[in-house]
GROMACS .gro file of C-alpha atoms in nm:
model
  423
    1GLY     CA    1  17.473  10.620   2.412
    2GLY     CA    2  17.112  10.518   2.455
    3ALA     CA    3  16.899  10.469   2.763
    4ARG     CA    4  17.102  10.167   2.861
    5GLY     CA    5  17.425  10.369   2.858
    6ARG     CA    6  17.270  10.652   3.056
    7GLY     CA    7  17.136  10.405   3.310
    8ARG     CA    8  17.482  10.268   3.361
    9ILE     CA    9  17.628  10.618   3.406
   10PHE     CA   10  17.366  10.737   3.654
   11GLY     CA   11  17.350  10.406   3.838
   12PRO     CA   12  17.529  10.330   4.166
   13ALA     CA   13  17.812  10.164   3.973
   14GLY     CA   14  17.875  10.462   3.740
   15SER     CA   15  18.247  10.483   3.806
   16LEU     CA   16  18.290  10.111   3.748
   17ALA     CA   17  18.106  10.142   3.415
   18LEU     CA   18  18.340  10.423   3.307
   19HIS     CA   19  18.644  10.209   3.378
   20ARG     CA   20  18.492   9.918   3.186
   21GLN     CA   21  18.422  10.142   2.883
   22ALA     CA   22  18.777  10.268   2.888
   23ASN     CA   23  18.918   9.913   2.903
   24MET     CA   24  18.690   9.800   2.619
   25ALA     CA   25  18.803  10.093   2.405
   26ALA     CA   26  19.165  10.007   2.471
   27THR     CA   27  19.115   9.639   2.382
   28ARG     CA   28  18.907   9.708   2.067
   29PHE     CA   29  19.145   9.967   1.932
   30PRO     CA   30  19.496   9.870   2.039
   31ASP     CA   31  19.648  10.099   1.779
   32ARG     CA   32  19.472  10.410   1.918
   33PRO     CA   33  19.702  10.599   2.148
   34ARG     CA   34  19.632  10.614   2.517
   35ALA     CA   35  19.560  10.990   2.496
   36ALA     CA   36  19.241  10.923   2.304
   37ALA     CA   37  19.122  10.680   2.573
   38ALA     CA   38  19.198  10.937   2.843
   39ARG     CA   39  19.005  11.206   2.651
   40SER     CA   40  18.701  10.978   2.620
   41MET     CA   41  18.717  10.899   2.989
   42LEU     CA   42  18.740  11.271   3.073
   43ARG     CA   43  18.434  11.345   2.858
   44CYS     CA   44  18.236  11.074   3.035
   45THR     CA   45  18.337  11.214   3.376
   46GLN     CA   46  18.232  11.566   3.273
   47GLY     CA   47  17.898  11.435   3.152
   48LEU     CA   48  17.846  11.256   3.483
   49PHE     CA   49  17.909  11.571   3.691
   50LEU     CA   50  17.682  11.777   3.464
   51ALA     CA   51  17.400  11.525   3.501
   52LEU     CA   52  17.438  11.525   3.881
   53LEU     CA   53  17.429  11.907   3.889
   54LEU     CA   54  17.111  11.917   3.683
   55ALA     CA   55  16.950  11.654   3.904
   56GLN     CA   56  17.019  11.867   4.216
   57THR     CA   57  16.900  12.199   4.072
   58GLN     CA   58  16.580  12.071   3.910
   59PRO     CA   59  16.385  11.990   4.236
   60ALA     CA   60  16.482  12.325   4.386
   61ALA     CA   61  16.344  12.510   4.087
   62GLY     CA   62  16.027  12.305   4.107
   63SER     CA   63  15.979  12.399   4.474
   64VAL     CA   64  15.998  12.770   4.390
   65ASN     CA   65  15.775  12.763   4.082
   66ILE     CA   66  15.491  12.525   4.153
   67ASP     CA   67  15.318  12.583   3.817
   68GLY     CA   68  15.635  12.615   3.612
   69GLY     CA   69  15.636  12.995   3.630
   70ARG     CA   70  15.307  13.044   3.445
   71SER     CA   71  15.159  13.254   3.729
   72GLN     CA   72  15.438  13.510   3.686
   73LEU     CA   73  15.354  13.582   3.325
   74PRO     CA   74  15.185  13.919   3.252
   75GLY     CA   75  14.808  13.903   3.254
   76MET     CA   76  14.789  13.587   3.467
   77LYS     CA   77  14.579  13.592   3.785
   78GLN     CA   78  14.741  13.518   4.120
   79ASP     CA   79  14.571  13.371   4.423
   80MET     CA   80  14.657  13.394   4.794
   81PHE     CA   81  14.904  13.106   4.773
   82ASP     CA   82  15.103  13.284   4.501
   83ARG     CA   83  15.116  13.601   4.710
   84ALA     CA   84  15.223  13.409   5.020
   85GLN     CA   85  15.496  13.236   4.821
   86ARG     CA   86  15.618  13.570   4.687
   87GLU     CA   87  15.619  13.740   5.027
   88LYS     CA   88  15.795  13.452   5.200
   89GLY     CA   89  16.145  13.546   5.095
   90LYS     CA   90  16.116  13.923   5.145
   91PRO     CA   91  16.297  14.075   5.445
   92GLY     CA   92  16.079  14.219   5.721
   93ALA     CA   93  15.787  13.988   5.649
   94ARG     CA   94  15.563  13.933   5.953
   95MET     CA   95  15.579  13.579   6.088
   96GLY     CA   96  15.318  13.410   6.305
   97LYS     CA   97  14.940  13.415   6.329
   98GLY     CA   98  14.899  13.725   6.551
   99PRO     CA   99  14.719  14.044   6.448
  100PRO     CA  100  14.908  14.296   6.232
  101ASP     CA  101  15.080  14.603   6.370
  102CYS     CA  102  14.869  14.910   6.439
  103PRO     CA  103  14.920  15.233   6.244
  104LYS     CA  104  15.116  15.509   6.410
  105SER     CA  105  14.930  15.737   6.646
  106ASP     CA  106  14.928  16.119   6.627
  107LYS     CA  107  14.982  16.145   7.007
  108MET     CA  108  14.671  16.358   7.068
  109SER     CA  109  14.371  16.305   7.297
  110PRO     CA  110  14.053  16.489   7.407
  111PHE     CA  111  14.083  16.367   7.770
  112PHE     CA  112  14.270  16.510   8.068
  113GLY     CA  113  14.205  16.195   8.268
  114LEU     CA  114  14.092  15.841   8.190
  115ALA     CA  115  14.009  15.534   8.402
  116PHE     CA  116  13.888  15.185   8.313
  117VAL     CA  117  13.642  15.030   8.560
  118GLY     CA  118  13.500  14.698   8.446
  119LYS     CA  119  13.345  14.752   8.102
  120GLU     CA  120  13.308  15.125   8.141
  121MET     CA  121  13.528  15.433   8.088
  122PHE     CA  122  13.540  15.739   8.315
  123ILE     CA  123  13.699  16.061   8.189
  124LYS     CA  124  13.799  16.412   8.287
  125MET     CA  125  13.742  16.664   8.007
  126ASN     CA  126  13.913  16.960   8.178
  127SER     CA  127  14.205  16.994   8.416
  128SER     CA  128  13.982  17.166   8.671
  129ASP     CA  129  13.742  16.870   8.699
  130GLU     CA  130  13.761  16.699   9.038
  131GLN     CA  131  13.530  16.410   8.960
  132CYS     CA  132  13.522  16.175   8.662
  133THR     CA  133  13.210  16.117   8.452
  134ARG     CA  134  13.109  15.803   8.266
  135LEU     CA  135  13.177  15.812   7.891
  136LEU     CA  136  12.892  15.703   7.665
  137THR     CA  137  13.027  15.770   7.317
  138ILE     CA  138  13.317  15.955   7.150
  139GLY     CA  139  13.285  16.039   6.782
  140GLY     CA  140  12.985  15.808   6.763
  141ALA     CA  141  13.171  15.502   6.907
  142ASN     CA  142  13.089  15.350   7.244
  143TYR     CA  143  13.313  15.140   7.469
  144THR     CA  144  13.237  14.811   7.290
  145VAL     CA  145  13.326  14.951   6.944
  146LEU     CA  146  13.654  15.095   7.074
  147ALA     CA  147  13.749  14.769   7.250
  148ASN     CA  148  13.676  14.554   6.944
  149ALA     CA  149  13.869  14.786   6.712
  150SER     CA  150  14.165  14.795   6.951
  151ARG     CA  151  14.190  14.417   6.950
  152THR     CA  152  14.228  14.399   6.569
  153CYS     CA  153  14.592  14.513   6.572
  154GLY     CA  154  14.897  14.504   6.793
  155PRO     CA  155  14.966  14.282   7.094
  156ALA     CA  156  14.652  14.123   7.238
  157GLY     CA  157  14.720  14.224   7.599
  158GLU     CA  158  14.764  14.597   7.530
  159TRP     CA  159  14.423  14.690   7.393
  160LYS     CA  160  14.345  14.925   7.686
  161LYS     CA  161  14.676  15.100   7.634
  162ARG     CA  162  14.591  15.156   7.266
  163ILE     CA  163  14.254  15.313   7.359
  164ALA     CA  164  14.426  15.550   7.601
  165GLU     CA  165  14.747  15.638   7.414
  166GLU     CA  166  14.670  15.552   7.048
  167LEU     CA  167  14.311  15.664   7.005
  168SER     CA  168  14.370  15.782   6.647
  169ALA     CA  169  14.489  15.430   6.547
  170VAL     CA  170  14.180  15.276   6.711
  171PHE     CA  171  13.953  15.511   6.514
  172PHE     CA  172  14.139  15.415   6.196
  173GLN     CA  173  14.092  15.043   6.266
  174ALA     CA  174  13.721  15.096   6.336
  175GLY     CA  175  13.672  15.300   6.016
  176LEU     CA  176  13.562  15.613   6.206
  177ASP     CA  177  13.645  15.975   6.139
  178TRP     CA  178  13.921  16.131   6.349
  179VAL     CA  179  14.032  16.492   6.369
  180LYS     CA  180  14.266  16.610   6.097
  181ASN     CA  181  14.449  16.889   6.282
  182GLU     CA  182  14.538  16.977   6.636
  183ASN     CA  183  14.274  17.170   6.837
  184ASP     CA  184  13.996  17.033   6.617
  185THR     CA  185  13.690  16.936   6.822
  186ILE     CA  186  13.525  16.597   6.858
  187GLU     CA  187  13.183  16.511   6.995
  188ILE     CA  188  13.180  16.344   7.338
  189VAL     CA  189  12.861  16.218   7.507
  190THR     CA  190  12.868  16.160   7.885
  191GLU     CA  191  12.611  16.122   8.162
  192ASP     CA  192  12.617  16.501   8.204
  193GLY     CA  193  12.542  16.577   7.839
  194THR     CA  194  12.701  16.627   7.496
  195PHE     CA  195  13.020  16.832   7.456
  196GLU     CA  196  13.255  16.943   7.179
  197ILE     CA  197  13.606  16.894   7.316
  198PRO     CA  198  13.928  16.999   7.139
  199VAL     CA  199  14.196  16.738   7.071
  200ASP     CA  200  14.556  16.841   7.143
  201GLU     CA  201  14.892  16.711   7.265
  202ALA     CA  202  14.876  16.880   7.608
  203ARG     CA  203  14.573  16.672   7.707
  204TYR     CA  204  14.748  16.362   7.577
  205ALA     CA  205  15.059  16.428   7.790
  206GLY     CA  206  14.857  16.465   8.111
  207MET     CA  207  14.635  16.166   8.044
  208SER     CA  208  14.916  15.927   7.940
  209ALA     CA  209  15.096  15.993   8.268
  210CYS     CA  210  14.806  15.893   8.497
  211TRP     CA  211  14.560  15.663   8.317
  212ALA     CA  212  14.727  15.344   8.447
  213ARG     CA  213  14.663  15.462   8.807
  214GLY     CA  214  14.310  15.585   8.744
  215CYS     CA  215  14.391  15.960   8.724
  216GLY     CA  216  14.237  16.016   9.068
  217CYS     CA  217  13.888  15.896   8.971
  218GLU     CA  218  13.675  15.785   9.264
  219GLN     CA  219  13.524  15.504   9.059
  220ALA     CA  220  13.868  15.345   9.008
  221GLN     CA  221  13.959  15.349   9.375
  222ASN     CA  222  13.926  15.022   9.566
  223PRO     CA  223  13.959  15.080   9.943
  224ALA     CA  224  13.899  14.714  10.032
  225GLY     CA  225  14.171  14.593   9.798
  226LYS     CA  226  14.406  14.866   9.918
  227ALA     CA  227  14.345  14.767  10.279
  228ILE     CA  228  14.414  14.401  10.199
  229LEU     CA  229  14.740  14.486  10.023
  230LEU     CA  230  14.855  14.711  10.308
  231THR     CA  231  14.771  14.436  10.560
  232CYS     CA  232  14.973  14.182  10.365
  233LEU     CA  233  15.262  14.426  10.348
  234ALA     CA  234  15.248  14.486  10.723
  235ILE     CA  235  15.245  14.110  10.792
  236ALA     CA  236  15.543  14.055  10.565
  237VAL     CA  237  15.743  14.338  10.724
  238GLY     CA  238  15.652  14.217  11.075
  239GLY     CA  239  15.757  13.860  10.997
  240LEU     CA  240  16.086  13.978  10.852
  241PHE     CA  241  16.154  14.195  11.158
  242PHE     CA  242  16.067  13.908  11.396
  243ASP     CA  243  16.293  13.660  11.217
  244SER     CA  244  16.583  13.905  11.211
  245LEU     CA  245  16.538  13.980  11.582
  246LYS     CA  246  16.523  13.608  11.664
  247MET     CA  247  16.840  13.534  11.469
  248THR     CA  248  17.020  13.822  11.638
  249TRP     CA  249  16.910  13.702  11.983
  250LYS     CA  250  17.031  13.349  11.910
  251LYS     CA  251  17.363  13.480  11.783
  252PHE     CA  252  17.438  13.678  12.100
  253LYS     CA  253  17.282  13.456  12.368
  254GLY     CA  254  17.317  13.118  12.204
  255GLU     CA  255  17.070  12.834  12.155
  256LYS     CA  256  17.004  12.550  12.397
  257PRO     CA  257  17.116  12.218  12.247
  258PRO     CA  258  16.851  11.946  12.213
  259LYS     CA  259  16.827  11.651  12.449
  260HIS     CA  260  16.813  11.389  12.175
  261VAL     CA  261  16.973  11.334  11.836
  262GLN     CA  262  16.785  11.497  11.549
  263CYS     CA  263  16.782  11.483  11.171
  264LYS     CA  264  16.849  11.777  10.941
  265LYS     CA  265  16.483  11.885  10.968
  266VAL     CA  266  16.499  11.892  11.350
  267HIS     CA  267  16.305  11.567  11.396
  268ARG     CA  268  16.392  11.317  11.666
  269LEU     CA  269  16.566  10.989  11.582
  270GLU     CA  270  16.442  10.666  11.740
  271GLU     CA  271  16.579  10.314  11.749
  272VAL     CA  272  16.436  10.076  11.489
  273LYS     CA  273  16.512   9.731  11.361
  274LEU     CA  274  16.841   9.680  11.184
  275ALA     CA  275  16.809   9.787  10.819
  276SER     CA  276  17.102   9.622  10.644
  277ARG     CA  277  17.033   9.789  10.308
  278HIS     CA  278  17.005  10.144  10.442
  279LEU     CA  279  17.311  10.370  10.440
  280CYS     CA  280  17.412  10.592  10.729
  281ASP     CA  281  17.375  10.961  10.642
  282VAL     CA  282  17.683  11.047  10.851
  283CYS     CA  283  17.948  10.788  10.765
  284GLY     CA  284  17.788  10.623  10.460
  285LYS     CA  285  17.817  10.267  10.588
  286SER     CA  286  17.539  10.013  10.536
  287GLY     CA  287  17.333   9.888  10.827
  288THR     CA  288  17.138  10.147  11.029
  289CYS     CA  289  16.961  10.116  11.363
  290TYR     CA  290  16.809  10.465  11.404
  291ALA     CA  291  16.561  10.650  11.181
  292CYS     CA  292  16.359  10.974  11.183
  293THR     CA  293  16.027  10.961  11.367
  294SER     CA  294  15.855  11.187  11.111
  295GLY     CA  295  15.938  10.969  10.812
  296CYS     CA  296  16.230  11.170  10.674
  297PRO     CA  297  16.483  10.966  10.471
  298TYR     CA  298  16.748  11.007  10.740
  299ASP     CA  299  16.919  10.705  10.902
  300MET     CA  300  17.212  10.659  11.137
  301CYS     CA  301  17.418  10.364  11.241
  302LYS     CA  302  17.476  10.276  11.604
  303VAL     CA  303  17.833  10.408  11.618
  304CYS     CA  304  17.746  10.749  11.472
  305TYR     CA  305  17.440  10.773  11.697
  306LYS     CA  306  17.648  10.712  12.009
  307GLU     CA  307  17.904  10.971  11.901
  308ALA     CA  308  17.631  11.228  11.829
  309LYS     CA  309  17.463  11.153  12.163
  310LYS     CA  310  17.791  11.191  12.347
  311LYS     CA  311  17.854  11.524  12.177
  312LEU     CA  312  17.503  11.645  12.267
  313LYS     CA  313  17.559  11.546  12.630
  314THR     CA  314  17.877  11.750  12.653
  315GLU     CA  315  17.712  12.050  12.489
  316LEU     CA  316  17.410  12.023  12.718
  317GLN     CA  317  17.634  11.996  13.024
  318GLU     CA  318  17.823  12.309  12.917
  319TRP     CA  319  17.490  12.487  12.865
  320TYR     CA  320  17.373  12.385  13.214
  321GLU     CA  321  17.694  12.519  13.365
  322LYS     CA  322  17.632  12.855  13.199
  323HIS     CA  323  17.254  12.853  13.262
  324PRO     CA  324  17.175  12.667  13.585
  325GLU     CA  325  16.815  12.791  13.579
  326ASP     CA  326  16.750  12.579  13.270
  327LYS     CA  327  16.885  12.273  13.449
  328ALA     CA  328  16.652  12.335  13.745
  329LYS     CA  329  16.354  12.374  13.510
  330ASP     CA  330  16.437  12.050  13.328
  331GLU     CA  331  16.470  11.861  13.655
  332GLU     CA  332  16.133  11.995  13.774
  333LYS     CA  333  15.973  11.885  13.448
  334LYS     CA  334  16.120  11.537  13.488
  335LYS     CA  335  15.986  11.512  13.842
  336GLU     CA  336  15.638  11.621  13.733
  337LYS     CA  337  15.636  11.368  13.450
  338LYS     CA  338  15.747  11.093  13.686
  339LYS     CA  339  15.467  11.181  13.927
  340LYS     CA  340  15.212  11.173  13.645
  341GLY     CA  341  15.356  10.848  13.514
  342GLU     CA  342  15.452  10.993  13.177
  343LYS     CA  343  15.766  10.905  12.990
  344ASP     CA  344  16.024  11.169  12.929
  345GLY     CA  345  16.065  11.277  12.566
  346SER     CA  346  16.443  11.264  12.584
  347ASP     CA  347  16.681  10.975  12.546
  348ASP     CA  348  16.786  10.981  12.912
  349ASP     CA  349  16.589  10.664  12.996
  350ALA     CA  350  16.763  10.467  12.726
  351ASP     CA  351  17.095  10.614  12.831
  352THR     CA  352  17.034  10.525  13.196
  353LYS     CA  353  16.941  10.171  13.091
  354GLU     CA  354  17.257  10.144  12.889
  355SER     CA  355  17.463  10.289  13.174
  356LYS     CA  356  17.300  10.047  13.420
  357ALA     CA  357  17.375   9.758  13.191
  358ASP     CA  358  17.733   9.876  13.157
  359SER     CA  359  17.766   9.920  13.535
  360GLU     CA  360  17.618   9.575  13.593
  361ALA     CA  361  17.861   9.427  13.347
  362GLU     CA  362  18.147   9.608  13.516
  363SER     CA  363  18.031   9.493  13.863
  364THR     CA  364  18.001   9.133  13.746
  365SER     CA  365  18.346   9.150  13.593
  366LYS     CA  366  18.484   9.299  13.917
  367ALA     CA  367  18.313   9.028  14.126
  368GLU     CA  368  18.452   8.760  13.901
  369SER     CA  369  18.799   8.909  13.927
  370GLU     CA  370  18.771   8.934  14.307
  371SER     CA  371  18.644   8.577  14.333
  372GLY     CA  372  18.932   8.466  14.117
  373LYS     CA  373  19.172   8.651  14.342
  374ALA     CA  374  19.014   8.491  14.653
  375GLU     CA  375  19.041   8.146  14.501
  376SER     CA  376  19.401   8.208  14.409
  377GLY     CA  377  19.462   8.328  14.768
  378LYS     CA  378  19.305   8.011  14.903
  379GLU     CA  379  19.520   7.802  14.677
  380ASP     CA  380  19.828   7.991  14.793
  381ALA     CA  381  19.727   7.941  15.157
  382GLU     CA  382  19.673   7.570  15.101
  383SER     CA  383  20.005   7.541  14.922
  384GLY     CA  384  20.162   7.735  15.215
  385LYS     CA  385  20.006   7.492  15.463
  386GLU     CA  386  20.135   7.199  15.265
  387THR     CA  387  20.483   7.347  15.263
  388ALA     CA  388  20.460   7.413  15.637
  389GLU     CA  389  20.344   7.059  15.699
  390SER     CA  390  20.624   6.926  15.485
  391GLU     CA  391  20.871   7.143  15.676
  392SER     CA  392  20.726   7.027  16.009
  393GLY     CA  393  20.752   6.669  15.884
  394LYS     CA  394  21.109   6.733  15.793
  395ALA     CA  395  21.173   6.881  16.138
  396GLU     CA  396  21.013   6.581  16.306
  397SER     CA  397  21.211   6.343  16.088
  398GLY     CA  398  21.524   6.538  16.185
  399LYS     CA  399  21.433   6.512  16.550
  400GLU     CA  400  21.377   6.141  16.512
  401GLU     CA  401  21.710   6.102  16.338
  402ALA     CA  402  21.879   6.306  16.611
  403GLU     CA  403  21.713   6.094  16.883
  404SER     CA  404  21.806   5.774  16.698
  405GLY     CA  405  22.163   5.905  16.669
  406LYS     CA  406  22.170   5.985  17.036
  407GLU     CA  407  22.043   5.637  17.119
  408VAL     CA  408  22.310   5.484  16.899
  409GLU     CA  409  22.577   5.696  17.067
  410SER     CA  410  22.446   5.606  17.413
  411LYS     CA  411  22.451   5.237  17.320
  412GLU     CA  412  22.807   5.269  17.190
  413GLU     CA  413  22.912   5.442  17.512
  414GLU     CA  414  22.744   5.170  17.715
  415ASP     CA  415  22.921   4.900  17.509
  416GLU     CA  416  23.253   5.077  17.558
  417GLU     CA  417  23.192   5.097  17.935
  418ASP     CA  418  23.098   4.731  17.947
  419GLY     CA  419  23.411   4.640  17.754
  420ALA     CA  420  23.622   4.848  17.986
  421LYS     CA  421  23.468   4.688  18.287
  422GLU     CA  422  23.530   4.344  18.146
  423SER     CA  423  23.887   4.425  18.070
   0.00000   0.00000   0.00000
């Protein structure tokens, strides 16, 4: 097929085009067996998969060979980009922008002792030396040359370590001549003069063990800094000992409970306006009336505050029973504050006000109940009087009836006597 056929195969409707071609072949050639149509369809499918495979592999090859592989031909020049591309896939290639690794050191040194003080080096050339002398040059290199050469390789923060323990690598990086064999001498210039000192492994072993601490050089000692560090250590140990002693004393003797309710940071709680949107930190209900005086996000509702205050009162009362001297001291403090006209820092005033209000309410309720009882007694007395009066009235009416009956009887007797007399 031409470009149009290829476009249909590689288009998004490639499978639909294959089915259409197969149907057209079957309709055009009805006499051709179905096996031929299946073979043509299979060939088209194979061509489709081959084209897709080539399309996937071609960009990958282009990413590897930017110039089509011409730079890899013999006699062709390669630039830094070609070398970087070639070294990218090799194992062990160094990644990052840091300096390269330093060459291996021969583990030899001309110094018995070494100390860094500012931008200067102090050395001991023999084991019998008690004092260190300032180094001017070694092998023709001063301190600045050694420091710059040490920074060209290896980790950036270990350049002093390389000068002390890998001096041969530093000389190699600086392009200077180093000794070829052990016990060969090297020229060292100090404040005391010029010396030819042998280089061996024994000096290296002694120097590598002490250079980080100054190797006993007076110039590296810092008495002021040492005194400051020892003072800080003493303060830390003293604080730790004091805190441990305080905790032990509280554990055995106990701690006096506070007079007022406190938050978790030992700040006093005070009564505030009702905050309907705030949640109580004890029960979790909305609507709090007490908050921390220091601004801590700690709130309590009225019910939880009363329970906490009641618990503190019981604990404080138990403490006073065990320690009556504390109770006497607190009472004396209260008296002094009252004399001065100051308010007590505890919640006792509020509690006394609440207790007074409660007692007044109770007294009023008792008075009302007593007055009610008195009124009921009066009513009973009045009702008793009324009953007595009614009973007395009844008695009088009875007397009157009896007297009237007696009069009637006397009249009847008189009538009978008169009738008898007449007869």
